[in-house]
CSV table of C-alpha atoms in Angstrom, one decimal:
chain,number,residue,atom,x,y,z
A,1,MET,CA,0.4,-20.3,10.6
A,2,ASN,CA,-2.3,-18.4,11.7
A,3,ASN,CA,-3.1,-15.0,10.5
A,4,THR,CA,-4.5,-13.6,13.4
A,5,LYS,CA,-3.4,-13.3,17.0
A,6,ARG,CA,-5.4,-11.6,20.2
A,7,TYR,CA,-4.4,-8.7,21.9
A,8,ASN,CA,-5.6,-7.2,25.5
A,9,ILE,CA,-6.4,-4.4,24.4
A,10,LEU,CA,-8.8,-1.0,26.0
A,11,ARG,CA,-11.9,-0.7,24.2
A,12,VAL,CA,-14.1,2.9,24.4
A,13,ARG,CA,-17.0,3.1,23.1
A,14,GLY,CA,-19.1,6.2,23.9
A,15,ASP,CA,-17.6,7.0,28.0
A,16,LYS,CA,-16.9,3.5,28.3
A,17,ILE,CA,-13.7,2.2,28.7
A,18,SER,CA,-13.5,-1.7,29.0
A,19,LYS,CA,-10.2,-4.1,29.0
A,20,ASP,CA,-10.7,-6.2,26.2
A,21,GLU,CA,-9.4,-8.5,23.6
A,22,ASP,CA,-9.0,-8.1,20.1
A,23,ILE,CA,-8.5,-10.0,16.8
A,24,VAL,CA,-5.3,-8.6,15.4
A,25,ILE,CA,-3.8,-9.4,11.7
A,26,LYS,CA,-0.2,-10.7,11.5
A,27,GLU,CA,2.8,-9.2,9.6
A,28,TYR,CA,4.9,-11.8,8.4
A,29,LYS,CA,7.9,-10.7,6.3
A,30,LEU,CA,8.4,-13.1,3.7
A,31,THR,CA,12.2,-12.8,1.3
A,32,ILE,CA,12.5,-14.4,-1.9
A,33,PHE,CA,15.5,-16.0,-3.0
A,34,VAL,CA,16.3,-16.7,-6.5
A,35,ASN,CA,18.9,-19.1,-8.0
A,36,GLY,CA,20.5,-18.2,-4.3
A,37,ASP,CA,20.3,-14.2,-4.5
A,38,GLU,CA,18.4,-12.5,-2.4
A,39,MET,CA,15.4,-10.8,-4.8
A,40,THR,CA,13.1,-9.0,-2.3
A,41,SER,CA,10.8,-8.8,0.5
A,42,LEU,CA,7.2,-8.9,1.0
A,43,LEU,CA,5.3,-7.7,4.1
A,44,CYS,CA,1.7,-10.4,4.0
A,45,ILE,CA,0.1,-12.9,6.4
A,46,PRO,CA,1.6,-15.8,7.1
A,47,ASP,CA,-1.1,-17.3,4.2
A,48,SER,CA,-0.8,-18.8,0.6
A,49,LEU,CA,3.5,-18.3,0.6
A,50,GLU,CA,3.2,-20.9,-2.2
A,51,ASN,CA,1.0,-19.0,-4.2
A,52,LEU,CA,2.2,-15.7,-3.8
A,53,VAL,CA,6.0,-16.6,-4.4
A,54,ILE,CA,4.7,-18.1,-7.5
A,55,GLY,CA,2.6,-14.6,-8.6
A,56,TYR,CA,5.0,-12.8,-7.8
A,57,LEU,CA,7.0,-14.3,-10.1
A,58,TYR,CA,4.3,-14.8,-12.6
A,59,SER,CA,3.1,-11.0,-12.8
A,60,GLU,CA,6.6,-9.6,-12.5
A,61,ASN,CA,7.2,-11.4,-16.2
A,62,TYR,CA,10.4,-13.7,-13.9
A,63,ILE,CA,8.8,-17.0,-15.5
A,64,ARG,CA,6.3,-17.4,-17.8
A,65,SER,CA,4.9,-20.9,-16.6
A,66,ILE,CA,4.9,-22.9,-13.3
A,67,SER,CA,7.6,-25.4,-15.6
A,68,GLN,CA,10.1,-22.8,-15.3
A,69,ILE,CA,10.3,-23.1,-11.5
A,70,LYS,CA,12.9,-26.1,-11.0
A,71,SER,CA,12.4,-25.9,-7.2
A,72,MET,CA,10.3,-24.2,-4.1
A,73,GLU,CA,11.0,-24.4,-0.6
A,74,ILE,CA,9.3,-22.6,1.4
A,75,ASP,CA,10.9,-22.0,5.6
A,76,GLU,CA,8.2,-20.4,7.8
A,77,GLY,CA,9.7,-19.9,10.6
A,78,ILE,CA,12.3,-17.6,9.1
A,79,GLY,CA,10.1,-16.2,6.3
A,80,ARG,CA,12.2,-17.4,3.5
A,81,ALA,CA,11.1,-18.7,-0.1
A,82,TYR,CA,14.4,-20.4,-1.7
A,83,ILE,CA,13.6,-20.8,-5.7
A,84,ASP,CA,15.7,-22.2,-8.8
A,85,LEU,CA,14.4,-21.6,-11.8
A,86,HIS,CA,15.4,-23.4,-15.1
A,87,ASP,CA,18.4,-22.1,-17.1
A,88,GLU,CA,16.3,-22.1,-20.3
A,89,CYS,CA,14.3,-18.6,-18.8
A,90,ASP,CA,15.4,-16.4,-21.6
A,91,ASN,CA,16.8,-12.7,-21.5
A,92,ILE,CA,13.8,-10.8,-20.5
A,93,GLU,CA,13.5,-12.5,-17.7
A,94,LYS,CA,17.2,-13.0,-16.4
A,95,GLU,CA,17.6,-8.9,-16.7
A,96,ASN,CA,14.3,-8.7,-14.8
A,97,ILE,CA,15.8,-10.2,-11.7
A,98,PHE,CA,19.4,-8.3,-12.2
A,99,SER,CA,17.9,-5.0,-12.1
A,100,GLN,CA,15.2,-4.0,-9.5
A,101,ASN,CA,16.0,-0.8,-9.1
A,102,SER,CA,14.5,0.4,-12.8
A,103,LYS,CA,11.6,-2.1,-12.5
A,104,THR,CA,8.8,0.5,-12.7
A,105,GLN,CA,10.4,1.7,-15.7
A,106,LYS,CA,10.1,-1.8,-17.3
A,107,ILE,CA,6.4,-1.9,-16.6
A,108,ARG,CA,6.1,0.7,-19.2
A,109,ASN,CA,8.7,-0.4,-22.1
A,110,GLN,CA,7.1,-4.3,-22.1
A,111,LYS,CA,5.3,-5.1,-24.7
A,112,GLN,CA,1.4,-5.2,-23.1
A,113,ILE,CA,-1.3,-7.2,-24.5
A,114,GLU,CA,-4.1,-5.6,-25.8
A,115,ILE,CA,-7.6,-7.3,-25.0
A,116,GLN,CA,-8.9,-8.8,-28.7
A,117,GLU,CA,-12.3,-9.2,-28.1
A,118,LYS,CA,-15.0,-7.7,-25.9
A,119,THR,CA,-16.3,-9.9,-22.8
A,120,LYS,CA,-19.8,-9.2,-23.0
A,121,PHE,CA,-21.4,-9.0,-19.4
A,122,LYS,CA,-24.3,-7.9,-17.4
A,123,ILE,CA,-24.3,-5.0,-14.4
A,124,ASN,CA,-26.5,-7.5,-12.3
A,125,ALA,CA,-23.4,-9.9,-13.0
A,126,ILE,CA,-20.9,-7.7,-11.1
A,127,ARG,CA,-23.4,-6.7,-8.6
A,128,GLU,CA,-24.3,-10.2,-7.9
A,129,LEU,CA,-20.6,-10.7,-7.3
A,130,VAL,CA,-19.3,-8.3,-5.6
A,131,ASN,CA,-22.4,-8.9,-3.3
A,132,GLN,CA,-20.8,-12.5,-2.7
A,133,PHE,CA,-16.9,-11.0,-2.5
A,134,ASN,CA,-17.8,-8.6,0.2
A,135,LYS,CA,-19.5,-11.4,2.0
A,136,ASN,CA,-16.6,-14.0,1.5
A,137,SER,CA,-14.2,-12.3,4.0
A,138,LYS,CA,-14.0,-13.9,7.1
A,139,LEU,CA,-10.2,-12.1,7.6
A,140,PHE,CA,-11.7,-8.5,6.9
A,141,THR,CA,-14.4,-8.9,9.6
A,142,ASN,CA,-12.6,-10.4,12.2
A,143,THR,CA,-9.5,-7.6,12.0
A,144,GLY,CA,-10.6,-4.6,9.2
A,145,GLY,CA,-6.7,-5.1,8.2
A,146,VAL,CA,-6.8,-7.1,5.0
A,147,HIS,CA,-7.5,-6.5,1.4
A,148,SER,CA,-9.1,-9.2,-1.0
A,149,CYS,CA,-9.0,-10.3,-4.7
A,150,ALA,CA,-10.4,-12.4,-6.5
A,151,LEU,CA,-10.9,-14.0,-10.2
A,152,CYS,CA,-14.0,-14.9,-11.4
A,153,SER,CA,-16.3,-16.3,-14.4
A,154,LEU,CA,-19.1,-14.2,-15.2
A,155,ASP,CA,-21.3,-16.2,-12.9
A,156,ASP,CA,-18.9,-17.0,-10.2
A,157,ILE,CA,-16.1,-16.9,-7.6
A,158,MET,CA,-13.3,-19.0,-8.8
A,159,ILE,CA,-10.4,-18.1,-6.4
A,160,PHE,CA,-10.3,-15.5,-3.6
A,161,LYS,CA,-7.1,-14.0,-1.9
A,162,GLU,CA,-6.5,-12.1,1.1
A,163,ASP,CA,-3.4,-10.0,2.1
A,164,ILE,CA,-2.0,-7.2,4.4
A,165,GLY,CA,-1.3,-5.5,0.7
A,166,ARG,CA,-3.5,-5.4,-2.3
A,167,HIS,CA,-0.1,-6.1,-4.6
A,168,ASN,CA,0.2,-9.4,-2.7
A,169,ALA,CA,-3.3,-10.2,-2.8
A,170,VAL,CA,-3.8,-10.2,-6.8
A,171,ASP,CA,-0.8,-12.0,-6.9
A,172,LYS,CA,-1.6,-15.1,-4.6
A,173,VAL,CA,-4.8,-15.0,-7.3
A,174,LEU,CA,-3.0,-15.6,-10.2
A,175,GLY,CA,-0.4,-17.7,-8.6
A,176,GLN,CA,-3.0,-20.4,-7.6
A,177,ALA,CA,-4.6,-19.9,-11.3
A,178,LEU,CA,-0.9,-20.9,-12.9
A,179,LYS,CA,-0.8,-23.5,-10.7
A,180,GLU,CA,-4.7,-24.6,-11.6
A,181,LYS,CA,-3.8,-24.0,-15.2
A,182,ILE,CA,-7.0,-21.9,-15.1
A,183,ASP,CA,-7.3,-19.5,-18.5
A,184,THR,CA,-7.5,-16.0,-17.2
A,185,ARG,CA,-9.2,-14.4,-20.5
A,186,ASN,CA,-12.3,-13.8,-20.3
A,187,LYS,CA,-12.9,-13.5,-16.8
A,188,ILE,CA,-12.8,-10.7,-14.3
A,189,ILE,CA,-10.7,-9.7,-11.5
A,190,LEU,CA,-12.6,-7.9,-8.6
A,191,THR,CA,-9.7,-5.9,-6.0
A,192,SER,CA,-11.1,-4.1,-2.4
A,193,GLY,CA,-7.8,-1.6,-3.1
A,194,ARG,CA,-7.0,0.9,-5.4
A,195,ILE,CA,-6.7,0.2,-9.1
A,196,SER,CA,-3.2,1.9,-9.9
A,197,THR,CA,-0.9,1.2,-13.2
A,198,GLU,CA,0.7,-1.9,-11.1
A,199,ILE,CA,-1.7,-3.1,-10.2
A,200,LEU,CA,-3.3,-3.4,-13.7
A,201,THR,CA,-0.2,-4.2,-15.4
A,202,LYS,CA,0.3,-7.6,-13.2
A,203,VAL,CA,-4.0,-8.1,-14.4
A,204,SER,CA,-2.9,-7.2,-17.8
A,205,ARG,CA,-0.6,-9.7,-18.6
A,206,ARG,CA,-2.8,-11.9,-17.7
A,207,GLU,CA,-5.5,-10.8,-20.8
A,208,ILE,CA,-8.4,-10.5,-17.9
A,209,ALA,CA,-10.7,-8.5,-19.5
A,210,ILE,CA,-12.7,-6.9,-17.0
A,211,ILE,CA,-11.4,-5.7,-13.9
A,212,VAL,CA,-13.4,-4.1,-10.7
A,213,SER,CA,-12.6,-2.3,-7.5
A,214,ILE,CA,-14.4,-1.8,-4.9
A,215,SER,CA,-12.5,1.4,-4.0
A,216,ALA,CA,-11.0,4.4,-6.6
A,217,VAL,CA,-8.6,3.9,-9.5
A,218,THR,CA,-5.7,6.4,-10.8
A,219,ASP,CA,-5.6,8.3,-14.0
A,220,GLU,CA,-2.5,6.0,-15.1
A,221,ALA,CA,-4.8,3.3,-14.8
A,222,ILE,CA,-7.7,4.7,-17.1
A,223,GLU,CA,-5.3,5.6,-19.5
A,224,MET,CA,-3.6,2.2,-19.9
A,225,ALA,CA,-7.0,0.3,-19.9
A,226,LYS,CA,-8.4,2.8,-22.7
A,227,GLU,CA,-5.4,1.7,-24.4
A,228,LEU,CA,-5.1,-2.3,-23.6
A,229,ASN,CA,-9.4,-2.4,-24.1
A,230,ILE,CA,-9.8,-3.4,-20.8
A,231,THR,CA,-13.1,-2.5,-19.1
A,232,LEU,CA,-12.2,-0.9,-16.0
A,233,ILE,CA,-14.8,0.0,-12.9
A,234,GLY,CA,-14.8,1.6,-9.7
A,235,PHE,CA,-16.7,2.2,-6.6
A,236,ALA,CA,-18.4,-0.9,-7.5
A,237,ARG,CA,-20.8,-0.7,-3.9
A,238,GLY,CA,-23.9,-2.0,-3.9
A,239,GLU,CA,-27.0,-0.2,-6.9
A,240,LYS,CA,-23.7,1.9,-7.7
A,241,MET,CA,-20.4,1.9,-10.0
A,242,ASN,CA,-18.2,3.9,-12.0
A,243,ILE,CA,-17.3,2.3,-15.8
A,244,TYR,CA,-14.1,4.1,-16.4
A,245,SER,CA,-13.2,2.5,-19.8
A,246,GLY,CA,-14.0,0.1,-22.6
A,247,PHE,CA,-17.5,1.0,-22.5
A,248,PRO,CA,-19.4,-2.3,-23.1
A,249,SER,CA,-23.0,-2.4,-24.8
A,250,LEU,CA,-24.5,-2.7,-21.5
A,251,LYS,CA,-27.5,-4.6,-19.8
A,252,ILE,CA,-28.5,-4.0,-16.1
B,1,MET,CA,1.1,20.2,-10.6
B,2,ASN,CA,-3.1,19.4,-10.4
B,3,ASN,CA,-3.6,15.9,-8.3
B,4,THR,CA,-7.0,15.2,-10.2
B,5,LYS,CA,-8.1,14.2,-13.5
B,6,ARG,CA,-11.4,14.6,-15.0
B,7,TYR,CA,-12.2,11.5,-16.7
B,8,ASN,CA,-16.7,10.9,-19.5
B,9,ILE,CA,-17.4,7.7,-17.5
B,10,LEU,CA,-20.9,5.8,-17.2
B,11,ARG,CA,-21.9,6.1,-14.4
B,12,VAL,CA,-24.9,3.2,-13.0
B,13,ARG,CA,-26.7,3.6,-9.7
B,14,GLY,CA,-29.7,1.2,-9.8
B,15,ASP,CA,-31.0,0.5,-13.0
B,16,LYS,CA,-30.4,3.8,-14.2
B,17,ILE,CA,-26.7,4.3,-16.5
B,18,SER,CA,-25.7,7.8,-17.7
B,19,LYS,CA,-22.5,9.4,-18.6
B,20,ASP,CA,-21.7,11.9,-16.7
B,21,GLU,CA,-17.8,13.1,-15.8
B,22,ASP,CA,-15.6,11.9,-12.5
B,23,ILE,CA,-13.2,13.0,-11.0
B,24,VAL,CA,-9.9,11.0,-10.5
B,25,ILE,CA,-6.6,10.6,-8.3
B,26,LYS,CA,-3.6,11.4,-10.5
B,27,GLU,CA,-0.8,8.8,-10.3
B,28,TYR,CA,2.5,10.4,-10.2
B,29,LYS,CA,6.2,8.5,-10.8
B,30,LEU,CA,8.9,10.6,-8.7
B,31,THR,CA,12.2,8.5,-9.0
B,32,ILE,CA,14.7,10.2,-6.6
B,33,PHE,CA,18.8,10.3,-7.2
B,34,VAL,CA,20.8,10.9,-4.3
B,35,ASN,CA,24.4,12.2,-5.2
B,36,GLY,CA,24.0,10.8,-8.6
B,37,ASP,CA,23.2,7.6,-8.3
B,38,GLU,CA,19.3,6.3,-8.4
B,39,MET,CA,17.7,5.2,-5.1
B,40,THR,CA,14.2,4.6,-5.2
B,41,SER,CA,11.1,5.4,-7.3
B,42,LEU,CA,8.5,6.6,-5.1
B,43,LEU,CA,4.5,6.0,-6.8
B,44,CYS,CA,2.6,9.5,-5.1
B,45,ILE,CA,0.2,12.2,-6.1
B,46,PRO,CA,2.4,15.2,-7.7
B,47,ASP,CA,1.9,17.0,-4.7
B,48,SER,CA,4.3,18.5,-1.3
B,49,LEU,CA,7.0,16.7,-3.8
B,50,GLU,CA,9.8,18.3,-1.4
B,51,ASN,CA,8.3,17.5,1.4
B,52,LEU,CA,8.2,13.8,0.3
B,53,VAL,CA,11.9,13.9,-0.7
B,54,ILE,CA,12.6,15.6,2.7
B,55,GLY,CA,10.2,13.4,4.5
B,56,TYR,CA,11.6,10.0,2.7
B,57,LEU,CA,15.3,10.8,3.4
B,58,TYR,CA,14.5,11.4,6.8
B,59,SER,CA,12.2,8.6,7.5
B,60,GLU,CA,14.7,6.0,6.1
B,61,ASN,CA,17.6,7.5,8.6
B,62,TYR,CA,19.1,9.0,5.1
B,63,ILE,CA,19.6,12.2,6.7
B,64,ARG,CA,19.2,13.4,10.5
B,65,SER,CA,18.7,17.0,9.7
B,66,ILE,CA,17.9,19.6,7.2
B,67,SER,CA,21.2,21.2,6.6
B,68,GLN,CA,22.9,17.8,5.4
B,69,ILE,CA,21.2,18.6,2.1
B,70,LYS,CA,23.5,20.5,0.2
B,71,SER,CA,21.4,21.4,-2.5
B,72,MET,CA,17.9,19.7,-4.2
B,73,GLU,CA,16.2,19.9,-7.7
B,74,ILE,CA,12.8,18.2,-8.6
B,75,ASP,CA,12.1,18.2,-12.0
B,76,GLU,CA,8.1,17.9,-12.0
B,77,GLY,CA,7.7,17.5,-15.8
B,78,ILE,CA,9.8,13.8,-16.0
B,79,GLY,CA,9.4,13.2,-12.6
B,80,ARG,CA,12.7,13.2,-11.1
B,81,ALA,CA,14.3,14.7,-7.9
B,82,TYR,CA,18.1,15.6,-7.8
B,83,ILE,CA,19.1,15.7,-4.4
B,84,ASP,CA,23.3,16.0,-2.9
B,85,LEU,CA,24.0,15.4,0.6
B,86,HIS,CA,27.2,17.1,2.3
B,87,ASP,CA,29.9,14.8,2.8
B,88,GLU,CA,30.0,14.2,6.2
B,89,CYS,CA,26.7,11.8,6.2
B,90,ASP,CA,28.3,9.3,8.7
B,91,ASN,CA,28.9,6.0,7.6
B,92,ILE,CA,25.1,3.9,8.5
B,93,GLU,CA,23.2,6.6,6.7
B,94,LYS,CA,26.0,5.5,3.6
B,95,GLU,CA,25.5,2.1,3.7
B,96,ASN,CA,22.0,2.5,4.1
B,97,ILE,CA,22.2,4.4,0.6
B,98,PHE,CA,23.8,1.2,-1.4
B,99,SER,CA,22.1,-1.2,-0.1
B,100,GLN,CA,18.7,-1.0,-0.6
B,101,ASN,CA,17.8,-4.4,-0.8
B,102,SER,CA,18.1,-5.4,2.8
B,103,LYS,CA,16.6,-2.4,4.1
B,104,THR,CA,13.6,-4.0,6.0
B,105,GLN,CA,16.2,-6.1,7.7
B,106,LYS,CA,18.0,-2.8,8.8
B,107,ILE,CA,14.8,-1.0,10.6
B,108,ARG,CA,14.6,-3.7,12.8
B,109,ASN,CA,19.0,-4.0,14.0
B,110,GLN,CA,18.8,-0.3,13.8
B,111,LYS,CA,18.8,1.9,17.2
B,112,GLN,CA,14.8,2.1,18.3
B,113,ILE,CA,14.3,5.2,20.3
B,114,GLU,CA,12.2,4.6,23.7
B,115,ILE,CA,9.4,7.2,24.6
B,116,GLN,CA,10.8,8.5,28.4
B,117,GLU,CA,7.7,10.5,29.3
B,118,LYS,CA,4.1,9.4,28.9
B,119,THR,CA,1.8,12.2,27.1
B,120,LYS,CA,-1.1,12.8,28.7
B,121,PHE,CA,-4.2,12.6,27.2
B,122,LYS,CA,-7.6,12.8,27.1
B,123,ILE,CA,-10.0,10.7,24.8
B,124,ASN,CA,-12.6,13.4,24.2
B,125,ALA,CA,-9.0,15.3,22.5
B,126,ILE,CA,-8.4,12.2,20.1
B,127,ARG,CA,-11.4,12.3,19.5
B,128,GLU,CA,-11.9,16.0,18.2
B,129,LEU,CA,-8.2,15.8,16.5
B,130,VAL,CA,-10.2,12.7,14.7
B,131,ASN,CA,-13.3,14.8,13.7
B,132,GLN,CA,-11.3,17.7,12.5
B,133,PHE,CA,-9.0,14.9,10.4
B,134,ASN,CA,-11.6,13.4,8.4
B,135,LYS,CA,-13.2,17.1,7.7
B,136,ASN,CA,-10.0,18.2,6.3
B,137,SER,CA,-9.6,15.6,3.4
B,138,LYS,CA,-10.9,17.2,0.4
B,139,LEU,CA,-9.1,15.3,-2.0
B,140,PHE,CA,-10.8,12.0,-0.6
B,141,THR,CA,-14.0,13.6,-0.5
B,142,ASN,CA,-13.4,14.3,-4.6
B,143,THR,CA,-11.8,11.7,-5.3
B,144,GLY,CA,-12.1,8.7,-2.8
B,145,GLY,CA,-8.3,7.1,-4.1
B,146,VAL,CA,-5.9,8.7,-1.4
B,147,HIS,CA,-4.8,8.4,2.5
B,148,SER,CA,-3.9,11.2,5.0
B,149,CYS,CA,-1.8,11.7,7.8
B,150,ALA,CA,-1.6,14.7,10.2
B,151,LEU,CA,1.0,15.9,12.8
B,152,CYS,CA,-0.9,17.0,15.9
B,153,SER,CA,-0.9,18.7,19.1
B,154,LEU,CA,-2.9,18.0,21.9
B,155,ASP,CA,-5.5,20.1,20.7
B,156,ASP,CA,-4.9,20.7,17.0
B,157,ILE,CA,-3.9,19.9,13.7
B,158,MET,CA,-0.3,21.7,13.0
B,159,ILE,CA,0.4,19.6,9.6
B,160,PHE,CA,-1.8,18.0,7.0
B,161,LYS,CA,-0.7,15.9,3.7
B,162,GLU,CA,-2.4,13.2,1.7
B,163,ASP,CA,-1.3,10.8,-1.1
B,164,ILE,CA,-2.2,7.2,-2.7
B,165,GLY,CA,0.8,6.0,-0.6
B,166,ARG,CA,0.1,5.9,2.9
B,167,HIS,CA,3.8,5.9,3.8
B,168,ASN,CA,4.1,9.1,1.2
B,169,ALA,CA,1.8,10.7,3.2
B,170,VAL,CA,4.0,10.3,6.7
B,171,ASP,CA,6.9,11.0,4.6
B,172,LYS,CA,5.6,14.2,3.8
B,173,VAL,CA,4.0,15.4,7.2
B,174,LEU,CA,7.5,14.5,8.5
B,175,GLY,CA,9.5,16.1,6.0
B,176,GLN,CA,7.6,19.4,6.7
B,177,ALA,CA,7.9,19.2,10.2
B,178,LEU,CA,11.7,18.9,9.7
B,179,LYS,CA,11.7,21.7,7.6
B,180,GLU,CA,9.8,23.7,9.7
B,181,LYS,CA,12.4,22.3,12.5
B,182,ILE,CA,8.9,21.6,14.8
B,183,ASP,CA,9.9,19.4,17.9
B,184,THR,CA,7.6,15.7,16.7
B,185,ARG,CA,8.0,14.8,21.1
B,186,ASN,CA,4.8,15.1,22.6
B,187,LYS,CA,2.7,15.5,19.5
B,188,ILE,CA,0.4,13.0,17.8
B,189,ILE,CA,0.1,11.1,14.4
B,190,LEU,CA,-3.3,10.5,13.1
B,191,THR,CA,-3.3,8.3,9.5
B,192,SER,CA,-6.0,6.8,7.6
B,193,GLY,CA,-3.7,4.2,7.0
B,194,ARG,CA,-2.8,0.5,8.5
B,195,ILE,CA,-0.1,0.9,11.0
B,196,SER,CA,2.7,-1.6,10.4
B,197,THR,CA,6.3,-2.0,11.5
B,198,GLU,CA,7.1,0.2,8.9
B,199,ILE,CA,5.1,2.8,9.7
B,200,LEU,CA,5.5,2.9,13.2
B,201,THR,CA,9.6,3.0,12.1
B,202,LYS,CA,8.9,6.2,10.7
B,203,VAL,CA,7.0,7.6,13.6
B,204,SER,CA,9.0,6.0,16.5
B,205,ARG,CA,12.3,7.4,14.9
B,206,ARG,CA,10.5,11.1,15.9
B,207,GLU,CA,9.9,10.5,19.0
B,208,ILE,CA,6.5,10.5,18.6
B,209,ALA,CA,4.4,9.5,21.7
B,210,ILE,CA,0.9,8.9,20.9
B,211,ILE,CA,-0.1,7.4,17.1
B,212,VAL,CA,-3.4,6.7,15.9
B,213,SER,CA,-5.3,5.4,12.9
B,214,ILE,CA,-8.5,5.5,11.7
B,215,SER,CA,-8.0,1.9,10.5
B,216,ALA,CA,-6.3,-1.4,11.5
B,217,VAL,CA,-3.1,-2.2,13.2
B,218,THR,CA,-0.9,-5.4,12.8
B,219,ASP,CA,0.6,-7.8,15.5
B,220,GLU,CA,4.5,-6.2,14.6
B,221,ALA,CA,3.1,-2.6,15.3
B,222,ILE,CA,1.9,-3.6,18.3
B,223,GLU,CA,5.3,-5.8,19.8
B,224,MET,CA,7.7,-2.9,18.4
B,225,ALA,CA,5.0,0.0,20.0
B,226,LYS,CA,5.2,-1.9,23.6
B,227,GLU,CA,8.7,-2.4,23.2
B,228,LEU,CA,8.8,1.2,23.0
B,229,ASN,CA,6.4,2.8,25.0
B,230,ILE,CA,4.0,4.2,22.5
B,231,THR,CA,0.7,4.5,22.8
B,232,LEU,CA,-1.0,2.9,19.9
B,233,ILE,CA,-4.6,3.8,18.7
B,234,GLY,CA,-6.4,1.3,16.2
B,235,PHE,CA,-10.5,1.9,14.3
B,236,ALA,CA,-10.9,5.1,15.7
B,237,ARG,CA,-14.0,6.3,14.7
B,238,GLY,CA,-17.0,8.4,16.1
B,239,GLU,CA,-16.9,7.4,19.5
B,240,LYS,CA,-15.1,4.0,19.1
B,241,MET,CA,-11.3,3.4,19.2
B,242,ASN,CA,-9.1,0.3,20.6
B,243,ILE,CA,-6.0,1.2,22.7
B,244,TYR,CA,-3.5,-1.3,22.2
B,245,SER,CA,-0.6,-0.2,23.8
B,246,GLY,CA,0.8,2.4,26.3
B,247,PHE,CA,-2.7,2.3,28.3
B,248,PRO,CA,-2.4,5.6,29.6
B,249,SER,CA,-4.1,6.5,32.6
B,250,LEU,CA,-7.1,7.2,30.9
B,251,LYS,CA,-10.0,10.5,30.9
B,252,ILE,CA,-12.6,10.4,28.9
């Protein structure tokens, strides 16, 4: 399915108004059913839907490995994903599935994973990754309407995904990492979106040591990053960046 | 309650790494209880919470007038809002309260309000409003972490609100408009965030004729705007803007 659509528009530039065509990002609703029950609906772009579903279930702690998924069927036409999980899913996960309302509160209660060993990095390595990251997004260049997320080693982008939702972009990346059995420890997450506790929770569950945003971070994300020994970087733009936690022994 | 917090950070600029202080946006969780039942939790900034709650209930069609709220109590310390609604709330609203899961689907089913009379405007009037709008956000200037929304007449900004969530910013504006009994017809909504169907639905319910975003719009928002005769403008930046629907008889 295509992620964009063309529309006839009026383009205003200074004193000129002209009829023109514009490329617009698609908005797509995917409703997720687990073991026959409707769980949630995600507003997304119709791309990497399998990664999105796997990543969502994984990030929200409904599954811990890909083998817990018995079957998955995505009906793109009507925007529905049907997932059957194996019975051996433990209680925490079952509880999660059946109590959506207090989900946010649960995040805080669940055991967080503290980063044990600091990953050393050079500022210039992060700059180079951010540079690559910004060049990667053709969809953003075309439509200006998406967020990007990438999983990186210290010197390369391994997975790159986009979505209209910043949460979805992160889930797509983590979903593909799970499918490909990539060890996410000692890796870096880059995101174009603001880092709140919701995003940091998804990322910290994968024991990712370094998180970098092109835009802002929130106070609660800083507090959580300090607790968990995560290096949190914001406003990584050109020669600039702000390091909010996990101050490393830095080299340019 | 303050919307920002100061943190000691490492600031990287070119080859220089220095210890410095940064102002960071606060992340605050407000849980809304209606008639004793937990309805939802909003991730927001701790500002204009009463407007946010009223606007949320209004935008999501749980209330149609301020008089339907019997009482409201906000406990800022623990982040909870307790609302009692009068019994005369009709069935649609009650149904809404008790079936959160299929909320998005409902939006589509609910009767939409078509704009009857085209509001005429000049391109330069919109430019001037956007210009004012961009200057208004001190919080964005300080933290880079918020979205803004404004309700405007054809020549002035009437209400201006900010939040970490673009939905919340819109709800705060509409909540204050309801409290102040402002007629929202023939008004303009400006937003810094992407216009999706969720945002357009909130705005269209108030019969607002013109919606302008500094950033992108989605395909589904364009389709909905065309159906409802709403003028939808995106990428309003400096001398530029794209008009996606409701092509008016334009004057610069």
